[in-house]
CSV table of C-alpha atoms in Angstrom, one decimal:
chain,number,residue,atom,x,y,z
A,1,UNK,CA,-0.1,0.1,0.1
A,2,UNK,CA,1.1,3.5,-0.5
A,3,UNK,CA,1.6,5.7,2.6
A,4,UNK,CA,2.8,9.0,1.4
A,5,UNK,CA,4.8,6.9,-0.9
A,6,UNK,CA,7.5,5.6,1.5
A,7,UNK,CA,9.4,3.5,-0.9
A,8,UNK,CA,11.9,0.7,-0.5
A,9,UNK,CA,14.9,1.5,-2.8
A,10,UNK,CA,14.5,-1.6,-5.0
A,11,UNK,CA,10.8,-0.8,-5.5
A,12,UNK,CA,10.8,2.9,-6.0
A,13,UNK,CA,7.9,4.3,-8.1
A,14,UNK,CA,6.3,0.7,-8.7
A,15,UNK,CA,2.4,1.0,-8.9
A,16,UNK,CA,0.7,-1.1,-6.1
A,17,UNK,CA,-2.9,-1.8,-5.8
A,18,UNK,CA,-5.3,-0.8,-3.1
A,19,UNK,CA,-7.7,-3.3,-1.9
A,20,UNK,CA,-11.3,-1.8,-1.5
A,21,UNK,CA,-14.1,-2.9,0.8
A,22,UNK,CA,-17.7,-3.0,-0.2
A,23,UNK,CA,-18.5,-0.1,2.1
A,24,UNK,CA,-16.1,2.2,0.3
A,25,UNK,CA,-17.6,4.5,-2.2
A,26,UNK,CA,-15.5,4.7,-5.3
A,27,UNK,CA,-15.0,7.6,-7.7
A,28,UNK,CA,-17.3,7.6,-10.7
A,29,UNK,CA,-15.3,6.5,-13.7
A,30,UNK,CA,-18.3,6.3,-15.9
A,31,UNK,CA,-18.4,10.1,-15.9
A,32,UNK,CA,-16.8,11.9,-18.9
A,33,UNK,CA,-13.2,12.9,-18.2
A,34,UNK,CA,-13.0,16.7,-17.5
A,35,UNK,CA,-9.9,17.1,-19.7
A,36,UNK,CA,-10.3,14.6,-22.3
A,37,UNK,CA,-8.8,11.1,-23.3
A,38,UNK,CA,-6.1,9.7,-25.6
A,39,UNK,CA,-5.6,6.4,-27.2
A,40,UNK,CA,-1.8,5.3,-27.0
A,41,UNK,CA,-0.1,2.1,-28.2
A,42,UNK,CA,3.4,0.9,-26.9
A,43,UNK,CA,6.1,2.7,-28.7
A,44,UNK,CA,3.9,6.0,-29.2
A,45,UNK,CA,5.7,9.2,-30.3
A,46,UNK,CA,6.2,11.8,-29.1
A,47,UNK,CA,7.1,10.5,-25.8
A,48,UNK,CA,6.1,11.8,-23.2
A,49,UNK,CA,2.5,12.6,-24.0
A,50,UNK,CA,1.3,15.5,-22.0
A,51,UNK,CA,-2.0,17.1,-21.1
A,52,UNK,CA,-2.3,20.5,-19.2
A,53,UNK,CA,-5.2,20.4,-16.6
A,54,UNK,CA,-6.2,21.8,-13.3
A,55,UNK,CA,-5.9,19.7,-10.3
A,56,UNK,CA,-8.0,19.2,-7.2
A,57,UNK,CA,-11.6,18.8,-6.0
A,58,UNK,CA,-13.8,18.6,-3.0
A,59,UNK,CA,-13.5,15.0,-2.3
A,60,UNK,CA,-11.0,13.7,0.3
A,61,UNK,CA,-9.2,10.8,-1.3
A,62,UNK,CA,-8.4,9.3,2.1
A,63,UNK,CA,-12.0,9.0,2.9
A,64,UNK,CA,-12.5,6.9,-0.2
A,65,UNK,CA,-9.2,5.0,-0.2
A,66,UNK,CA,-7.4,4.8,3.2
A,67,UNK,CA,-3.9,5.0,1.9
A,68,UNK,CA,-4.3,7.8,-0.6
A,69,UNK,CA,-3.8,11.4,0.0
A,70,UNK,CA,-5.2,14.8,-1.6
A,71,UNK,CA,-8.4,16.2,-2.7
A,72,UNK,CA,-9.8,15.0,-6.0
A,73,UNK,CA,-12.9,15.4,-8.1
A,74,UNK,CA,-15.7,13.0,-8.7
A,75,UNK,CA,-15.3,12.5,-12.4
A,76,UNK,CA,-11.9,11.4,-13.9
A,77,UNK,CA,-9.7,14.4,-14.9
A,78,UNK,CA,-8.3,12.3,-18.0
A,79,UNK,CA,-8.5,8.8,-19.4
A,80,UNK,CA,-5.8,6.8,-21.0
A,81,UNK,CA,-6.7,4.0,-23.5
A,82,UNK,CA,-3.4,2.0,-23.7
A,83,UNK,CA,-2.3,-0.9,-25.9
A,84,UNK,CA,0.7,-2.4,-23.9
A,85,UNK,CA,3.8,-3.9,-25.4
A,86,UNK,CA,7.1,-4.8,-23.8
A,87,UNK,CA,7.6,-1.2,-22.2
A,88,UNK,CA,7.0,0.1,-18.8
A,89,UNK,CA,4.3,2.7,-18.2
A,90,UNK,CA,4.8,5.8,-16.3
A,91,UNK,CA,2.0,8.3,-15.3
A,92,UNK,CA,3.3,11.5,-13.4
A,93,UNK,CA,2.3,15.1,-12.6
A,94,UNK,CA,4.3,18.2,-12.7
A,95,UNK,CA,3.1,21.2,-10.8
A,96,UNK,CA,4.3,24.1,-8.7
A,97,UNK,CA,1.8,23.0,-6.0
A,98,UNK,CA,1.8,19.8,-4.0
A,99,UNK,CA,-0.3,17.2,-6.2
A,100,UNK,CA,-1.3,13.6,-5.8
A,101,UNK,CA,-2.4,10.8,-8.2
A,102,UNK,CA,-5.3,8.4,-8.0
A,103,UNK,CA,-5.7,6.0,-11.0
A,104,UNK,CA,-8.1,3.2,-11.7
A,105,UNK,CA,-6.4,0.6,-13.9
A,106,UNK,CA,-7.8,-1.8,-16.5
A,107,UNK,CA,-7.6,-4.6,-13.7
A,108,UNK,CA,-10.2,-2.6,-11.9
A,109,UNK,CA,-7.8,-1.9,-9.0
A,110,UNK,CA,-7.1,1.6,-7.5
A,111,UNK,CA,-3.4,3.0,-7.4
A,112,UNK,CA,-2.4,6.1,-5.6
A,113,UNK,CA,0.7,8.2,-5.0
A,114,UNK,CA,1.7,11.3,-3.3
A,115,UNK,CA,5.4,12.2,-3.6
A,116,UNK,CA,6.8,9.3,-5.6
A,117,UNK,CA,8.5,11.4,-8.4
A,118,UNK,CA,12.0,12.7,-8.0
A,119,UNK,CA,10.8,16.3,-8.4
A,120,UNK,CA,9.6,17.6,-5.0
A,121,UNK,CA,5.8,17.2,-4.2
A,122,UNK,CA,5.1,15.6,-7.5
A,123,UNK,CA,3.4,12.1,-7.8
A,124,UNK,CA,4.5,9.3,-10.0
A,125,UNK,CA,3.0,5.6,-10.7
A,126,UNK,CA,5.0,3.1,-12.5
A,127,UNK,CA,3.9,-0.2,-14.1
A,128,UNK,CA,6.7,-2.4,-15.0
A,129,UNK,CA,4.4,-4.8,-16.8
A,130,UNK,CA,1.3,-2.7,-17.6
A,131,UNK,CA,-2.0,-4.1,-18.9
A,132,UNK,CA,-4.0,-2.9,-21.9
A,133,UNK,CA,-7.1,-1.1,-21.3
A,134,UNK,CA,-8.3,2.0,-19.8
A,135,UNK,CA,-6.6,4.1,-17.1
A,136,UNK,CA,-8.9,6.6,-15.4
A,137,UNK,CA,-6.8,9.3,-13.9
A,138,UNK,CA,-7.5,11.7,-11.1
A,139,UNK,CA,-5.0,14.5,-10.3
A,140,UNK,CA,-5.5,15.8,-6.7
A,141,UNK,CA,-4.1,18.5,-4.6
A,142,UNK,CA,-2.6,17.7,-1.2
A,143,UNK,CA,-4.6,20.5,0.4
A,144,UNK,CA,-8.5,21.2,-0.2
A,145,UNK,CA,-9.2,23.3,-3.2
A,146,UNK,CA,-9.4,23.2,-6.9
A,147,UNK,CA,-8.1,25.0,-10.0
A,148,UNK,CA,-4.4,24.3,-9.5
A,149,UNK,CA,-2.5,24.3,-12.9
A,150,UNK,CA,-0.7,21.0,-13.5
A,151,UNK,CA,0.7,19.0,-16.3
A,152,UNK,CA,-0.1,15.2,-16.7
A,153,UNK,CA,2.7,13.1,-18.3
A,154,UNK,CA,2.3,9.7,-19.8
A,155,UNK,CA,5.7,8.0,-20.9
A,156,UNK,CA,7.3,4.7,-21.4
A,157,UNK,CA,10.7,6.1,-20.7
A,158,UNK,CA,10.5,7.5,-17.1
A,159,UNK,CA,9.4,10.6,-15.2
A,160,UNK,CA,8.8,13.9,-17.2
A,161,UNK,CA,8.7,17.5,-16.2
A,162,UNK,CA,7.9,20.8,-17.9
A,163,UNK,CA,11.3,22.1,-17.1
A,164,UNK,CA,13.4,19.0,-18.4
A,165,UNK,CA,13.3,19.9,-22.1
A,166,UNK,CA,10.7,17.3,-22.9
A,167,UNK,CA,7.8,19.6,-23.1
A,168,UNK,CA,5.9,20.3,-26.3
A,169,UNK,CA,8.0,23.4,-27.0
A,170,UNK,CA,11.2,21.2,-27.6
A,171,UNK,CA,9.3,19.0,-30.2
A,172,UNK,CA,7.1,21.2,-32.3
A,173,UNK,CA,8.1,24.9,-31.7
A,174,UNK,CA,5.0,25.7,-29.7
A,175,UNK,CA,4.1,25.2,-26.2
A,176,UNK,CA,0.6,24.4,-24.9
A,177,UNK,CA,1.9,24.6,-21.4
A,178,UNK,CA,3.0,28.2,-21.8
A,179,UNK,CA,0.7,30.8,-20.3
A,180,UNK,CA,-2.0,31.9,-23.0
A,181,UNK,CA,-2.6,35.6,-23.6
A,182,UNK,CA,-6.4,35.1,-22.8
A,183,UNK,CA,-8.0,32.6,-20.5
A,184,UNK,CA,-11.6,31.9,-20.9
A,185,UNK,CA,-14.0,29.7,-18.9
A,186,UNK,CA,-17.4,28.8,-20.3
A,187,UNK,CA,-20.3,26.7,-19.0
A,188,UNK,CA,-22.8,25.0,-21.2
A,189,UNK,CA,-25.6,27.4,-22.2
A,190,UNK,CA,-23.2,30.4,-21.9
A,191,UNK,CA,-24.6,33.8,-22.7
A,192,UNK,CA,-24.0,36.0,-24.5
A,193,UNK,CA,-23.4,33.6,-27.3
A,194,UNK,CA,-21.2,34.0,-29.1
A,195,UNK,CA,-18.3,34.8,-26.7
A,196,UNK,CA,-16.0,37.4,-28.3
A,197,UNK,CA,-12.4,38.1,-27.7
A,198,UNK,CA,-10.7,40.9,-29.8
A,199,UNK,CA,-7.0,40.1,-30.4
A,200,UNK,CA,-3.9,40.3,-32.5
A,201,UNK,CA,-3.5,37.2,-34.6
A,202,UNK,CA,-0.3,35.7,-36.0
A,203,UNK,CA,3.3,35.0,-34.9
A,204,UNK,CA,6.7,33.9,-36.3
A,205,UNK,CA,6.3,30.2,-36.4
A,206,UNK,CA,5.0,28.4,-39.4
A,207,UNK,CA,2.1,26.1,-38.4
A,208,UNK,CA,3.0,23.5,-41.1
A,209,UNK,CA,6.4,23.0,-39.5
A,210,UNK,CA,5.5,23.3,-35.9
A,211,UNK,CA,2.4,21.1,-35.7
A,212,UNK,CA,1.4,19.5,-38.9
A,213,UNK,CA,1.8,19.7,-42.7
A,214,UNK,CA,-1.9,20.2,-43.0
A,215,UNK,CA,-1.9,23.3,-41.0
A,216,UNK,CA,-1.5,26.7,-42.5
A,217,UNK,CA,-0.4,30.2,-41.4
A,218,UNK,CA,1.9,31.7,-38.8
A,219,UNK,CA,1.4,31.4,-35.1
A,220,UNK,CA,2.9,32.3,-31.8
A,221,UNK,CA,4.8,30.1,-29.5
A,222,UNK,CA,2.3,30.1,-26.8
A,223,UNK,CA,-1.6,29.7,-27.1
A,224,UNK,CA,-3.5,32.8,-28.0
A,225,UNK,CA,-6.5,31.7,-26.0
A,226,UNK,CA,-7.0,28.8,-23.4
A,227,UNK,CA,-10.6,28.0,-23.4
A,228,UNK,CA,-11.9,25.7,-20.5
A,229,UNK,CA,-15.4,24.5,-21.5
A,230,UNK,CA,-17.6,22.8,-19.0
A,231,UNK,CA,-20.4,22.0,-21.3
A,232,UNK,CA,-21.3,19.0,-23.3
A,233,UNK,CA,-22.9,20.5,-26.5
A,234,UNK,CA,-21.5,21.2,-30.0
A,235,UNK,CA,-18.8,23.9,-29.9
A,236,UNK,CA,-17.8,26.3,-32.8
A,237,UNK,CA,-14.6,28.2,-32.7
A,238,UNK,CA,-14.0,30.7,-35.5
A,239,UNK,CA,-12.5,34.2,-36.5
A,240,UNK,CA,-14.4,37.3,-37.6
A,241,UNK,CA,-12.7,40.1,-39.3
A,242,UNK,CA,-11.2,41.4,-42.5
A,243,UNK,CA,-7.8,39.6,-42.1
A,244,UNK,CA,-6.9,36.3,-43.7
A,245,UNK,CA,-6.7,34.1,-40.5
A,246,UNK,CA,-6.0,30.5,-39.5
A,247,UNK,CA,-6.8,28.4,-36.5
A,248,UNK,CA,-4.5,25.7,-34.9
A,249,UNK,CA,-6.2,24.2,-31.9
A,250,UNK,CA,-5.0,21.4,-29.3
A,251,UNK,CA,-8.4,19.9,-28.1
A,252,UNK,CA,-9.3,18.1,-25.0
A,253,UNK,CA,-8.3,14.7,-26.3
A,254,UNK,CA,-4.8,15.9,-27.2
A,255,UNK,CA,-5.3,16.0,-30.9
A,256,UNK,CA,-4.5,18.9,-33.2
A,257,UNK,CA,-7.0,20.5,-35.4
A,258,UNK,CA,-6.4,23.1,-38.1
A,259,UNK,CA,-8.3,25.2,-40.5
A,260,UNK,CA,-7.7,28.1,-42.9
A,261,UNK,CA,-10.9,29.3,-44.5
A,262,UNK,CA,-13.5,27.1,-42.9
A,263,UNK,CA,-15.9,30.0,-41.9
A,264,UNK,CA,-17.0,33.0,-44.0
A,265,UNK,CA,-14.6,34.4,-46.5
A,266,UNK,CA,-11.0,34.3,-45.2
A,267,UNK,CA,-12.1,33.6,-41.6
A,268,UNK,CA,-11.1,30.3,-40.0
A,269,UNK,CA,-13.5,28.0,-38.2
A,270,UNK,CA,-13.7,24.6,-36.6
A,271,UNK,CA,-16.6,22.7,-35.0
A,272,UNK,CA,-16.4,20.2,-32.3
A,273,UNK,CA,-19.3,17.8,-31.9
A,274,UNK,CA,-18.2,15.0,-29.5
A,275,UNK,CA,-16.2,14.9,-26.2
A,276,UNK,CA,-16.3,18.8,-26.1
A,277,UNK,CA,-15.8,19.1,-22.4
A,278,UNK,CA,-12.2,20.1,-21.4
A,279,UNK,CA,-9.4,22.4,-22.2
A,280,UNK,CA,-8.8,24.0,-25.7
A,281,UNK,CA,-5.4,25.6,-26.5
A,282,UNK,CA,-6.1,27.8,-29.3
A,283,UNK,CA,-3.5,29.4,-31.7
A,284,UNK,CA,-4.9,32.2,-33.8
A,285,UNK,CA,-2.6,32.6,-36.8
A,286,UNK,CA,-2.5,34.8,-40.1
A,287,UNK,CA,-2.1,33.2,-43.6
A,288,UNK,CA,0.8,35.5,-44.3
A,289,UNK,CA,3.6,36.4,-42.0
A,290,UNK,CA,2.3,39.8,-40.8
A,291,UNK,CA,0.2,40.2,-37.7
A,292,UNK,CA,-3.4,41.3,-37.8
A,293,UNK,CA,-6.4,42.3,-35.6
A,294,UNK,CA,-9.3,39.9,-35.5
A,295,UNK,CA,-12.0,38.7,-33.3
A,296,UNK,CA,-12.3,35.2,-32.0
A,297,UNK,CA,-15.8,33.9,-31.6
A,298,UNK,CA,-17.0,30.8,-29.5
A,299,UNK,CA,-20.5,29.6,-30.0
A,300,UNK,CA,-22.8,26.7,-29.1
A,301,UNK,CA,-25.3,27.7,-32.0
A,302,UNK,CA,-23.5,27.3,-35.2
A,303,UNK,CA,-20.4,28.1,-37.1
A,304,UNK,CA,-20.1,31.8,-38.0
A,305,UNK,CA,-23.1,32.8,-35.8
A,306,UNK,CA,-23.3,36.4,-35.0
A,307,UNK,CA,-26.4,38.1,-33.4
A,308,UNK,CA,-28.1,40.5,-35.9
A,309,UNK,CA,-26.1,39.1,-38.7
A,310,UNK,CA,-23.0,41.4,-38.0
């Protein structure tokens, strides 16, 4: 059992299962993960996979699992669908705050850690012979509260941190963990609809080289907007203005989405219809290398929606 992760040297970081009694109420892994999910097979690249999220919740993990620590939410923060091979599996969190991990594995067992990583106050779980299947992951905070910024890492190589050069910035030229210029949180049914953000689009990085050859335009190093969406409906993200703009978005499931002229005229637009709850890192670019002013609109109604037809 984990007890603040006091580890014998020969077994440091190895995931161990918690035995639950019938009287213990488990977390609800049937709920949609708050920050998305990802399918990974052994040998996946890039390694590590990372997902930026917010940790914490109102539930005291120790009340649910006697040897766990921290405060967690009811729904999973993230779900990993993993196809195992001959590699180890590591799940860890990097944060400036004291965080914890609770994981429900494919075997139905619960795994917990507090300070198992080498980095101070960061948790880590390690499966030397992982199983294939779904890993539901809760990222907690040692003290009560929520909304603590954290980065979840999934790797077959070992512990990862934002500061060790393995972050998205070293692999693609953009960094979804870098602070966005604008941060927006929207609940389902938000008003007014559309949400509008007036901003400057563009940057010095070619999206085709930084993210995917299917992307167009020039974007910045950090997200222009980080959107946290707490709804479950269809979500439309698009630009509105006279400039020729592009969109590059990292969605809640960790995938990249790109568009050039998907909305009206030279405006860019993307629609998300499933698994829409979670964090969107939005890079608003320009087709040419010059920067330009535009408006980013976010709507649950339709792509290109504008009250009064404006």
